[in-house]
Tab-separated table of C-alpha atoms in Angstrom:
chain	number	residue	atom	x	y	z
A	831	MET	CA	0.393	0.121	0.486
A	832	PHE	CA	1.448	3.517	-0.785
A	833	HIS	CA	0.582	6.728	0.344
A	834	LYS	CA	-1.783	9.295	-1.451
A	835	GLU	CA	0.612	11.394	-1.276
A	836	GLY	CA	2.804	9.463	-3.603
A	837	ALA	CA	0.233	8.891	-6.210
A	838	GLN	CA	1.618	11.737	-8.790
A	839	SER	CA	5.659	10.834	-7.793
A	840	ILE	CA	4.483	7.437	-8.788
A	841	LEU	CA	3.244	7.974	-11.482
A	842	ILE	CA	5.690	10.368	-13.414
A	843	GLY	CA	8.446	7.187	-11.723
A	844	THR	CA	6.257	5.072	-13.196
A	845	VAL	CA	5.995	6.359	-16.748
A	846	PHE	CA	9.951	7.602	-16.960
A	847	THR	CA	11.354	4.517	-15.803
A	848	ALA	CA	8.470	2.472	-19.310
A	849	VAL	CA	10.114	5.288	-21.674
A	850	VAL	CA	13.245	5.034	-20.826
A	851	LEU	CA	13.487	1.482	-20.551
A	852	LEU	CA	11.748	0.958	-23.973
A	853	LEU	CA	13.490	3.802	-25.284
A	854	SER	CA	17.111	2.115	-24.663
A	855	ASP	CA	16.089	-1.501	-25.778
A	856	LYS	CA	15.356	0.448	-29.399
A	857	PHE	CA	18.008	3.145	-29.405
A	858	ILE	CA	20.990	1.538	-27.533
A	859	ASP	CA	22.577	-0.838	-29.032
A	860	THR	CA	25.660	-1.704	-26.631
A	861	ASP	CA	24.776	-4.041	-23.982
A	862	TRP	CA	26.388	-2.522	-20.881
A	863	VAL	CA	25.164	0.786	-20.993
A	864	LYS	CA	21.929	-0.716	-22.202
A	865	MET	CA	21.730	-2.504	-19.310
A	866	SER	CA	23.446	-0.183	-16.845
A	867	ILE	CA	20.877	2.883	-17.854
A	868	GLN	CA	17.945	0.312	-16.983
A	869	ILE	CA	18.842	-0.943	-13.813
A	870	THR	CA	19.641	2.582	-12.672
A	871	VAL	CA	16.189	3.881	-14.057
A	872	PHE	CA	14.697	0.850	-12.150
A	873	LEU	CA	16.049	1.608	-9.096
A	874	PHE	CA	15.361	5.048	-9.157
A	875	LEU	CA	11.543	3.799	-9.166
A	876	ILE	CA	12.349	1.387	-6.211
A	877	ILE	CA	13.588	4.476	-4.210
A	878	ILE	CA	9.988	6.167	-5.008
A	879	LEU	CA	8.505	3.352	-4.023
A	880	GLN	CA	10.365	2.752	-1.401
A	881	PHE	CA	9.902	6.213	-0.161
A	882	PHE	CA	5.967	6.091	-0.187
A	883	ARG	CA	5.078	2.962	1.387
A	884	ASN	CA	2.488	2.554	3.469
A	885	PRO	CA	2.522	0.006	5.455
A	886	LYS	CA	-0.367	-1.527	7.757
A	887	ARG	CA	0.313	-1.669	11.497
A	888	THR	CA	-1.208	-3.918	13.875
A	889	VAL	CA	-0.977	-2.120	16.828
A	890	VAL	CA	-2.087	-3.825	20.574
A	891	GLN	CA	-3.047	-1.124	22.536
A	892	ASN	CA	-1.910	-0.248	26.328
A	893	GLU	CA	-3.304	2.974	28.294
A	894	ASN	CA	0.964	2.691	30.349
A	895	GLN	CA	2.425	3.069	26.553
A	896	ILE	CA	3.142	5.690	24.000
A	897	LEU	CA	3.518	4.277	20.931
A	898	SER	CA	6.011	6.552	18.490
A	899	PRO	CA	4.259	8.071	15.722
A	900	VAL	CA	7.119	7.709	12.745
A	901	ASP	CA	9.580	5.048	12.604
A	902	GLY	CA	12.978	6.376	12.531
A	903	LYS	CA	15.899	6.692	15.673
A	904	VAL	CA	15.104	8.935	18.973
A	905	VAL	CA	17.863	11.396	18.480
A	906	VAL	CA	16.714	13.877	21.190
A	907	ILE	CA	14.758	13.818	24.602
A	908	GLU	CA	14.731	17.240	26.206
A	909	GLU	CA	12.732	19.456	28.620
A	910	VAL	CA	11.546	22.667	26.258
A	911	PHE	CA	9.867	25.792	26.798
A	912	GLU	CA	6.509	25.361	24.604
A	913	SER	CA	5.122	28.488	23.935
A	914	GLU	CA	2.445	28.284	21.645
A	915	TYR	CA	0.060	26.802	22.985
A	916	PHE	CA	0.845	25.617	27.010
A	917	LYS	CA	3.180	28.335	27.614
A	918	GLU	CA	5.257	25.617	29.858
A	919	LYS	CA	8.080	23.758	29.718
A	920	ARG	CA	7.190	20.292	28.513
A	921	ILE	CA	9.342	16.864	27.396
A	922	GLN	CA	10.656	17.309	23.151
A	923	VAL	CA	11.007	13.931	21.526
A	924	SER	CA	13.192	14.407	18.265
A	925	ILE	CA	12.789	11.431	16.063
A	926	PHE	CA	15.487	11.261	12.827
A	927	MET	CA	13.635	9.538	9.690
A	928	SER	CA	17.092	8.404	7.239
A	929	PRO	CA	15.710	7.599	3.381
A	930	ILE	CA	14.489	4.228	4.279
A	931	ASN	CA	12.460	4.770	7.203
A	932	VAL	CA	8.385	4.971	6.210
A	933	HIS	CA	7.441	8.468	5.892
A	934	VAL	CA	3.844	8.512	7.950
A	935	THR	CA	3.197	9.541	11.605
A	936	ARG	CA	0.569	8.042	13.285
A	937	TYR	CA	-1.399	8.740	16.740
A	938	ALA	CA	0.888	7.853	19.503
A	939	LEU	CA	-1.622	8.249	21.978
A	940	SER	CA	-5.455	8.874	21.853
A	941	GLY	CA	-7.060	12.285	22.523
A	942	ILE	CA	-8.367	15.619	21.469
A	943	VAL	CA	-5.552	17.769	19.080
A	944	LYS	CA	-7.072	21.254	20.839
A	945	PHE	CA	-4.248	23.131	18.454
A	946	SER	CA	-2.608	23.025	15.380
A	947	LYS	CA	-0.535	25.163	13.650
A	948	TYR	CA	1.837	24.814	10.165
A	949	HIS	CA	4.827	26.887	10.198
A	950	PRO	CA	6.685	27.119	7.090
A	951	GLY	CA	10.395	26.896	7.293
A	952	LYS	CA	13.441	25.558	5.925
A	953	PHE	CA	15.100	21.497	5.293
A	954	LEU	CA	17.738	21.638	7.642
A	955	VAL	CA	19.645	18.042	8.411
A	956	ALA	CA	17.707	16.859	11.620
A	957	TRP	CA	20.460	16.482	13.758
A	958	HIS	CA	21.060	20.265	13.092
A	959	PRO	CA	20.936	22.022	16.201
A	960	LYS	CA	18.238	24.220	14.878
A	961	ALA	CA	15.891	21.780	12.836
A	962	SER	CA	13.228	21.880	15.286
A	963	GLU	CA	12.854	25.688	15.280
A	964	GLU	CA	13.405	26.247	11.464
A	965	ASN	CA	12.563	23.221	9.998
A	966	GLU	CA	9.383	23.248	7.626
A	967	ARG	CA	6.585	21.825	10.837
A	968	THR	CA	3.544	21.217	11.925
A	969	ASN	CA	2.833	21.752	15.890
A	970	ASN	CA	-0.018	19.707	17.234
A	971	CYS	CA	-0.855	19.967	20.959
A	972	SER	CA	-3.395	18.075	22.771
A	973	ARG	CA	-5.113	17.589	26.307
A	974	GLU	CA	-6.898	14.747	27.596
């Protein structure tokens, strides 16, 4: 299963791959060059499909646990001052998602979202000290 946001990229990648495969087969006579081009463009399509995959997850609900909202590696757990909604110190958990992780955000626990704000921004690498503040992001806050 693939995420709906990837439909256009998957379609373009598939058409591009098909066109390159057909054209290279018709117009390139050197076998190793043809095979190199075909393998490269096919790997490109696999990367697109890998990025937009959205596997179904089965979880066991437990009131004593908070699930990770994304695949990846926890890089920072720190106390920060949340200035948009709570206006007090909160624990921030930062998770780095590599290109091979599933890029879908899921709910970590049940609740009602009381505040949501989109912040346009930069695309700094995740381990950059200012990434959490300056990168594009959406802040969601909830209270039970």
